[in-house]
CSV table of C-alpha atoms in Angstrom, one decimal:
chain,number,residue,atom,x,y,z
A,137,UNK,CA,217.0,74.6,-12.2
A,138,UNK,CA,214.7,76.8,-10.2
A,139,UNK,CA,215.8,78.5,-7.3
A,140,UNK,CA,213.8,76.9,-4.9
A,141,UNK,CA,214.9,73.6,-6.5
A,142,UNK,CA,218.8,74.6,-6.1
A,143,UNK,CA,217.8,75.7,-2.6
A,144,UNK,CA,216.4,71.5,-2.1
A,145,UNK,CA,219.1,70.2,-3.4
A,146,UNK,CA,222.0,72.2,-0.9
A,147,UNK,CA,219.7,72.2,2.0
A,148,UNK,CA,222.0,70.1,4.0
A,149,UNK,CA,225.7,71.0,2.5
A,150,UNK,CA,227.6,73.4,3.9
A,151,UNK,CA,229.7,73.4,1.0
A,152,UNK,CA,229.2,73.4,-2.7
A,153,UNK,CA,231.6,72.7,-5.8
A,154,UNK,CA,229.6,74.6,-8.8
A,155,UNK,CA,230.8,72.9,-11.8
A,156,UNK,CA,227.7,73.9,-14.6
A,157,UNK,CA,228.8,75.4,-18.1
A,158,UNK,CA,230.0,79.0,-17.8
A,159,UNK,CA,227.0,80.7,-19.2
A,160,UNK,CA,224.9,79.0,-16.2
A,161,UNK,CA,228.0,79.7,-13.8
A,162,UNK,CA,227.3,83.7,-12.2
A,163,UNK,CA,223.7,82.8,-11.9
A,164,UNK,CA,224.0,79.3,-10.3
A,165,UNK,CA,227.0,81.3,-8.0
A,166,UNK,CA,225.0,84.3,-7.1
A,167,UNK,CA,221.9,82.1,-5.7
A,168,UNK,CA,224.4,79.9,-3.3
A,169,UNK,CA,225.7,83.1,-2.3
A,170,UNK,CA,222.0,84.4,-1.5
A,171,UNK,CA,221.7,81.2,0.4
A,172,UNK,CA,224.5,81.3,2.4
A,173,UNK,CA,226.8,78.6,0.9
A,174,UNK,CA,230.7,78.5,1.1
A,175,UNK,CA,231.6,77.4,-2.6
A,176,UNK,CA,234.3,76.0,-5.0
A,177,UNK,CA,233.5,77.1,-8.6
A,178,UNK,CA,235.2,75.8,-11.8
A,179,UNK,CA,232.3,76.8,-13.9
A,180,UNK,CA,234.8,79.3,-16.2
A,181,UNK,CA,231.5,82.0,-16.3
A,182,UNK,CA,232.1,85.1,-18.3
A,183,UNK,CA,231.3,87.5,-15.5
A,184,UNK,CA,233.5,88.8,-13.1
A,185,UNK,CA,232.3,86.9,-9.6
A,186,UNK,CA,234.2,89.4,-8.0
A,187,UNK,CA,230.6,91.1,-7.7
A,188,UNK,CA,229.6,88.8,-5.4
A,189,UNK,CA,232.5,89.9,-2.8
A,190,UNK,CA,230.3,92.0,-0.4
A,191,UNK,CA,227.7,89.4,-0.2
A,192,UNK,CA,229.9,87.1,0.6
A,193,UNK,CA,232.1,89.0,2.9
A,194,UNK,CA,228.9,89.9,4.7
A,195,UNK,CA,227.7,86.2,4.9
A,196,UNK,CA,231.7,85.1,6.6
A,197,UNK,CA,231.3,83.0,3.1
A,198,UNK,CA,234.3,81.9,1.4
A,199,UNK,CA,233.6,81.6,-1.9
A,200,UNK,CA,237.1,80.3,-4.2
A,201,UNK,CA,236.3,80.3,-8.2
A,202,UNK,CA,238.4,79.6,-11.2
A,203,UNK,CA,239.5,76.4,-9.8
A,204,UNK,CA,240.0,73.7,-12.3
A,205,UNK,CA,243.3,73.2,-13.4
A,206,UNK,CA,243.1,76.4,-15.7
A,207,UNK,CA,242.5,78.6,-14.8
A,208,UNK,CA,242.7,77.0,-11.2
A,209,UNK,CA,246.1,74.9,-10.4
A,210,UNK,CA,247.9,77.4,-13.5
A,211,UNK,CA,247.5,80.4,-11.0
A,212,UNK,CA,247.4,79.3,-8.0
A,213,UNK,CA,251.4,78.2,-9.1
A,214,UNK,CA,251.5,81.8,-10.4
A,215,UNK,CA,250.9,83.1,-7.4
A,216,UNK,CA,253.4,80.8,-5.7
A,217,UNK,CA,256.0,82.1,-7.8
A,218,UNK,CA,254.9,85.8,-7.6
A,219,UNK,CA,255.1,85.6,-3.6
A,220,UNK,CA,258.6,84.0,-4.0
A,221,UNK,CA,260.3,86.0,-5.9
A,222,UNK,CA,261.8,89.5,-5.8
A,223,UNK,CA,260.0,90.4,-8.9
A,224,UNK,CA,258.2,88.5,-11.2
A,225,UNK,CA,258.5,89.6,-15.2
A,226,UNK,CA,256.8,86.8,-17.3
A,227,UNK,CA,254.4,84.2,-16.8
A,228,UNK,CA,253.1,81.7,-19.7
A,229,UNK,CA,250.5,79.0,-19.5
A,230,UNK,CA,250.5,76.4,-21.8
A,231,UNK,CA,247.5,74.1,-21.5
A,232,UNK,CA,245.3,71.6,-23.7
A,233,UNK,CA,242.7,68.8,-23.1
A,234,UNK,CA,243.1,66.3,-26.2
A,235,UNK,CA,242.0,62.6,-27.0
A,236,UNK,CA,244.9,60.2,-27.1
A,237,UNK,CA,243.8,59.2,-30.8
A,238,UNK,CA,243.8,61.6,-33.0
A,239,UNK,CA,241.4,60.7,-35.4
A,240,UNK,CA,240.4,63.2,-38.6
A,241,UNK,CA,238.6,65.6,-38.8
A,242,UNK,CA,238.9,66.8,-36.1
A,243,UNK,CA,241.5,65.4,-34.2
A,244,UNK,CA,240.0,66.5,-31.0
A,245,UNK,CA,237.0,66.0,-28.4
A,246,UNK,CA,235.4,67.6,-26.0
A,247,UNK,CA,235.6,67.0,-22.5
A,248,UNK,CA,233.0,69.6,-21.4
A,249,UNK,CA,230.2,71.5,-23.3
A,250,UNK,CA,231.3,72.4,-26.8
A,251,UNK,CA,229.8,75.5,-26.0
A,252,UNK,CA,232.1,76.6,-23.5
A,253,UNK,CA,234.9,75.5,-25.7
A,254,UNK,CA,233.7,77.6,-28.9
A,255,UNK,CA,233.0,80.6,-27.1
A,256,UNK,CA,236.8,80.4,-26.3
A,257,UNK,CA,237.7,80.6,-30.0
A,258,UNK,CA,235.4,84.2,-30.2
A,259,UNK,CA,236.0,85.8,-27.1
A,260,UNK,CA,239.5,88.2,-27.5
A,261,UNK,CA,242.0,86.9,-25.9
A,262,UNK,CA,243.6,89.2,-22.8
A,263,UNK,CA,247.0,89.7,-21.9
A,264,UNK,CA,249.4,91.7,-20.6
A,265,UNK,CA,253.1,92.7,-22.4
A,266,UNK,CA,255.3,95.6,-21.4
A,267,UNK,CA,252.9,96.2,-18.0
A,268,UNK,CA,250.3,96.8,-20.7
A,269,UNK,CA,247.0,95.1,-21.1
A,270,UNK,CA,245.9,94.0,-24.6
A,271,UNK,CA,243.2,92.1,-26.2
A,272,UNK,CA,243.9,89.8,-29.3
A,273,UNK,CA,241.8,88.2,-31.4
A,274,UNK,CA,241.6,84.6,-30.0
A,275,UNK,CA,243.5,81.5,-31.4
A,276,UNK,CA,246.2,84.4,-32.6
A,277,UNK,CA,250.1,84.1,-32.7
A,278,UNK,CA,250.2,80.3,-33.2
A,279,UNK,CA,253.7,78.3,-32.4
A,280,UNK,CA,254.4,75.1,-32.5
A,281,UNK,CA,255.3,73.4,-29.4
A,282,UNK,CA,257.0,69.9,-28.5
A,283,UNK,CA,256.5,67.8,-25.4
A,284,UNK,CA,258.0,64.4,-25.1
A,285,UNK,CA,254.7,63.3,-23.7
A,286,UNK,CA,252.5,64.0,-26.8
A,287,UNK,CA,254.8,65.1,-29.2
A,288,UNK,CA,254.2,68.2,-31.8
A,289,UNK,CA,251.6,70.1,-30.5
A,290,UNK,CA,250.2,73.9,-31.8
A,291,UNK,CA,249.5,76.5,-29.3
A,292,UNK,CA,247.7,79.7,-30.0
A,293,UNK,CA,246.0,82.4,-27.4
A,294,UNK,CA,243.2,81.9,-25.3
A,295,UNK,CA,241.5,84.1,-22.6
A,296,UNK,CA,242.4,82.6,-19.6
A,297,UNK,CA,244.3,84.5,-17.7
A,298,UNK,CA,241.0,86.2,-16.3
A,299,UNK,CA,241.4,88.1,-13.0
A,300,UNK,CA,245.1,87.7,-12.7
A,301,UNK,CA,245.3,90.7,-15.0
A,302,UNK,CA,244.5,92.8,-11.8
A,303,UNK,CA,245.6,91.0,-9.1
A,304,UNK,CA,248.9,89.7,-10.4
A,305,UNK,CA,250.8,93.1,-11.0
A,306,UNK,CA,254.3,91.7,-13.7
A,307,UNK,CA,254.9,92.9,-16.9
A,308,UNK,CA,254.2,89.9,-19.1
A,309,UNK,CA,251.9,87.2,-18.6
A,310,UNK,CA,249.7,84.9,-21.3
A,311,UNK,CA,247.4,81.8,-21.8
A,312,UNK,CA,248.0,79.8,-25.0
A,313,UNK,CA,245.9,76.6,-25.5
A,314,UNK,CA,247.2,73.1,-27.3
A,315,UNK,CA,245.7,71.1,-29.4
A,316,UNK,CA,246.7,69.3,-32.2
A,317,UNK,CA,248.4,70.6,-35.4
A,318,UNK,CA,246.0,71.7,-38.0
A,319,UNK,CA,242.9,72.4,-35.8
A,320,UNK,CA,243.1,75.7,-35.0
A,321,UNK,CA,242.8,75.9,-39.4
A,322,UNK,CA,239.5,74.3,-39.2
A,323,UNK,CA,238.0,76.4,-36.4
A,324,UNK,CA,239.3,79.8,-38.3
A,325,UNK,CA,237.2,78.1,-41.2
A,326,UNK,CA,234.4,78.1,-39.1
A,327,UNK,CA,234.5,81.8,-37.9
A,328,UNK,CA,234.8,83.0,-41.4
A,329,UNK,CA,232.2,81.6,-42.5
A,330,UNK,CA,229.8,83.0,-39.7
A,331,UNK,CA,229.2,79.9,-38.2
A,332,UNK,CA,230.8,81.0,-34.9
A,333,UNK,CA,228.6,83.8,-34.7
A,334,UNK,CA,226.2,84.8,-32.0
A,335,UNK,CA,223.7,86.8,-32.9
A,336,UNK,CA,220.6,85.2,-34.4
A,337,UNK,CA,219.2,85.0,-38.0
A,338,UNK,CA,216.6,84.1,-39.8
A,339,UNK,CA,216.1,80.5,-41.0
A,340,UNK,CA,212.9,79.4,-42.6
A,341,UNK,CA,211.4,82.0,-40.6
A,342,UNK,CA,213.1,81.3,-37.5
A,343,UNK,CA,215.4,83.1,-35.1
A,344,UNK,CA,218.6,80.8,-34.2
A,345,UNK,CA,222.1,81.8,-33.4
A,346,UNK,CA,224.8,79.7,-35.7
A,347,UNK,CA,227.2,79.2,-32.5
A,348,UNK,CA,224.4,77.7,-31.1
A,349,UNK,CA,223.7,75.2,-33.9
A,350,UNK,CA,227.5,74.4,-34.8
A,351,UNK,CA,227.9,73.8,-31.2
A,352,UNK,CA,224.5,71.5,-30.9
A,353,UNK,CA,226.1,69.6,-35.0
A,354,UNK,CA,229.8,69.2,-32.6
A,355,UNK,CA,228.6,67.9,-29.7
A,356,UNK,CA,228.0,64.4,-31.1
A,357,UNK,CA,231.3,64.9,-33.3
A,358,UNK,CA,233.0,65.8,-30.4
A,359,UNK,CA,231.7,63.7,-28.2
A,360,UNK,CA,234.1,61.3,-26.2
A,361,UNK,CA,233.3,57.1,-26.8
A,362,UNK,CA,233.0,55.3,-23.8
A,363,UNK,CA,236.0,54.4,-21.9
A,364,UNK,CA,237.8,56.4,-24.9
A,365,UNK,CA,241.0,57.4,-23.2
A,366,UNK,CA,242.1,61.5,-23.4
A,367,UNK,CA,245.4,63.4,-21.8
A,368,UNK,CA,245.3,66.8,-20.2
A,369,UNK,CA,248.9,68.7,-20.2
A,370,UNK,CA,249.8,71.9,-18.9
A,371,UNK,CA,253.4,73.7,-19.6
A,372,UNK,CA,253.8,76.7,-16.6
A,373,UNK,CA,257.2,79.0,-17.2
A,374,UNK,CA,257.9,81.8,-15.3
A,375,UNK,CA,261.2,84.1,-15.4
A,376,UNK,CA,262.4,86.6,-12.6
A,377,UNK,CA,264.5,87.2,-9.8
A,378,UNK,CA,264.5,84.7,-7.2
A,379,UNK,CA,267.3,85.0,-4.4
A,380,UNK,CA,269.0,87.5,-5.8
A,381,UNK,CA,269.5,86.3,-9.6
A,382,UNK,CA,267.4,86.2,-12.7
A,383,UNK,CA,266.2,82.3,-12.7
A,384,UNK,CA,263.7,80.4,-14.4
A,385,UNK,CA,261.0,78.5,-13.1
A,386,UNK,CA,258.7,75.9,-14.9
A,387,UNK,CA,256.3,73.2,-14.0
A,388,UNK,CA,254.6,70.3,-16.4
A,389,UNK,CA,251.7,67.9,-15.6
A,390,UNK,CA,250.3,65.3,-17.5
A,391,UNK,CA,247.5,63.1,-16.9
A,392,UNK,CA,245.9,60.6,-18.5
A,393,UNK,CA,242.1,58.4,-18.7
A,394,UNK,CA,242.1,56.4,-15.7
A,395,UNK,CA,240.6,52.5,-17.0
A,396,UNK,CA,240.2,51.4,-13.1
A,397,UNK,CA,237.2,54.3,-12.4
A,398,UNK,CA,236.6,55.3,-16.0
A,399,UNK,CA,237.6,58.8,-15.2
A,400,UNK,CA,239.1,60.9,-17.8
A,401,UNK,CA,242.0,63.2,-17.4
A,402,UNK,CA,240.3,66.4,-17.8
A,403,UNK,CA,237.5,65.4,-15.2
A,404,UNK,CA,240.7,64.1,-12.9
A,405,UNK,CA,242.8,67.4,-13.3
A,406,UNK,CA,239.6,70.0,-13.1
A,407,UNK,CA,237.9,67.5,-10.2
A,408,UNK,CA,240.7,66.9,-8.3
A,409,UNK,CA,242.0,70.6,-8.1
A,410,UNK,CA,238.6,71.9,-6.7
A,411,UNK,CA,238.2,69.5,-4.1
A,412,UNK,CA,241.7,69.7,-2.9
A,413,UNK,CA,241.3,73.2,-3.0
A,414,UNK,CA,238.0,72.9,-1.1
A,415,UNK,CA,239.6,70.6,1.6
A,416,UNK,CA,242.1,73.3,1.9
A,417,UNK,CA,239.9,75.9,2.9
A,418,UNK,CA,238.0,73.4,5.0
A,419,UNK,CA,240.7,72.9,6.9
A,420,UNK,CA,241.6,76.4,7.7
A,421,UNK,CA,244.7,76.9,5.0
A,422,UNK,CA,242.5,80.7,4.3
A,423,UNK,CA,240.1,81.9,6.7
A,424,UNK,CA,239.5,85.9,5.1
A,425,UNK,CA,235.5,85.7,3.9
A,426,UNK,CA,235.0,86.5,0.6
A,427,UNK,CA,235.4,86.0,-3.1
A,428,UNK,CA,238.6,84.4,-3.9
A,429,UNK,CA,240.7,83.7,-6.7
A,430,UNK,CA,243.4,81.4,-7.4
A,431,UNK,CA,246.0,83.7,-7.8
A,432,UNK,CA,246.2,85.2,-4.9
A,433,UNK,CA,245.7,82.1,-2.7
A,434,UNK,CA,248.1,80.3,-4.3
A,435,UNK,CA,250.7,83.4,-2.7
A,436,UNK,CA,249.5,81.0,0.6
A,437,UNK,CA,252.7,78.6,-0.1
A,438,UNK,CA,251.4,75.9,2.6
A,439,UNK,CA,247.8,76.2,0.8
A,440,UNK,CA,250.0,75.6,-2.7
A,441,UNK,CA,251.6,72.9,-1.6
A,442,UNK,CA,248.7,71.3,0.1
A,443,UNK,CA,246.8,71.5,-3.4
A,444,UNK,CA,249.7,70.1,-5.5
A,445,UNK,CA,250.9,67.1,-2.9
A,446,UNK,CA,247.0,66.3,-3.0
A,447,UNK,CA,247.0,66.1,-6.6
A,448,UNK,CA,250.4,63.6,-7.2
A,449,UNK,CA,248.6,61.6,-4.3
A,450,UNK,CA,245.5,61.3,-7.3
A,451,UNK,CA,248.4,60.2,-9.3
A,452,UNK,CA,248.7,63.3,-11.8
A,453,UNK,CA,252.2,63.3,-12.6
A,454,UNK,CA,253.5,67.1,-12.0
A,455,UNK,CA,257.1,68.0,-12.3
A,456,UNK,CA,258.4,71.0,-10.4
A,457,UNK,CA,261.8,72.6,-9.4
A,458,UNK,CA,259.9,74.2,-5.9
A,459,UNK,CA,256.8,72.5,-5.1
């Protein structure tokens, strides 16, 4: 989409949720910034937005991104937690769209562009341990993990804990994504054999990049039947001091596809955490202009709650100790 076009099409909005693939997500962001636009972004772009914060500071724009439901809800309760306690020391996310049957090869679907989800198989994986930041190859240190929900699921590291590396100052913090047992074997299969890569070769005297073309043969492998029904589920655990004493503090949400509106659950968990975050802000919960990540208002604990009592209300079940 043209500029100009993008400009027609938000003429009369005030607000806008930018919810594109992540490689279309800083430039999409950076023109509703140049026009003036307050915005909620769960596009999951590669660049840091935080480029955009003089513009938008200048503007009076408030501009929230990373707001799906990770990164989004996952550290907006982070920074709940970090705001509450005395001190913080560990933080792990836990976190998986799947399909509800698991049917082989794959045993998994995508519910947004393959691309996105392939590039988060290559890109190393950042954390922090011992108040240090390291960067791991992705789908690393695998464990298997049970929930009573799903069952048996695997969970290896993912890049997602994106700007709360900065912002979110405790000693140990990660992202691990879950899928089903045996996946993670086939994607590894994949990147060893180069078809993960991006840079382009030749082919019958053509350029094209092999990410690009496994991601355009996966799309219709991948690709969700109608009404098929998926889960999303996300495992949050955190351990510090709170009141005085070492406690432990956890939350769990599953979701499901929804038959009355034909939803799924990873449209319903990302959707519904933007625009509760977006009502938020509309209705004054954070006024400071700027670019603004989840993290940090999430240590709003009215804005928190606000987001979480607007998502049970949608009918995601989350279980908490202290929201």
């Amino acid at each position: 989409m043209a500029r100009g076009d993008l400009a027609r099409v938000v003429r009369e909005a005030s607000w806008v949720v930018n919810a594109v693939p992540g490689f279309l997500g800083y430039r999409v962001l950076s023109e509703l910034v140049a026009l003036g636009k307050n915005v909620v972004d769960i596009s999951f772009m590669p660049e840091d937005p935080r480029a955009l914060d003089g513009e938008a500071k200048a503007k009076k724009l408030l501009v929230a991104v990373d707001c799906g439901v990770a990164p989004g809800l996952s550290h907006l309760v982070l920074g709940y937690w970090y705001a509450r306690a005395a001190k913080l020391e560990r933080f792990t996310c836990y976190v998986g769209g799947l399909p509800k049957e698991r049917v082989l090869p794959w045993e998994y679907k995508a519910p947004f562009s393959p691309v996105d989800v392939l590039e988060e198989y290559t890109r190393p994986a950042r954390l922090r341990r011992n108040g240090a930041v390291l960067m791991l190859p992705a789908m690393a240190e695998p464990e298997l993990v049970y929930i009573p929900e799903v069952g048996t699921l695997e969970a290896f590291l993912t890049d997602g804990m994106r700007t709360a590396l900065e912002t979110v100052p405790i000693p140990h913090m990660e992202e691990k994504t879950l899928r089903y047992p045996g996946y993670r074997e086939k994607i590894l299969l994949l990147k060893a054999s180069g078809l993960l890569d991006g840079e382009p070769v030749e082919v019958s005297g053509v350029e094209v990049s092999p990410l690009s073309v496994t991601a355009k043969a996966l799309a219709k492998a991948w690709q969700f039947a109608e009404n098929e029904a998926d889960l999303t589920v996300m495992v949050l655990k955190a351990e510090g001091f709170f009141a005085g004493e070492r406690q432990e503090r956890s939350l769990f949400l599953y979701d499901s596809f929804d038959p009355a509106t034909g939803l799924s659950s990873m449209a319903r968990s990302t959707g519904f955490t933007a625009t509760a975050v977006l009502r938020a802000l509309v209705a004054g919960y954070h006024r400071e202009p700027g670019v603004l990540v989840p993290e940090v208002l999430g240590q709003n604990a009215d804005l928190t709650r606000f987001v979480v009592s607007s998502l049970r209300e949608r009918g995601l079940a989350i279980r908490a100790e202290d929201l």
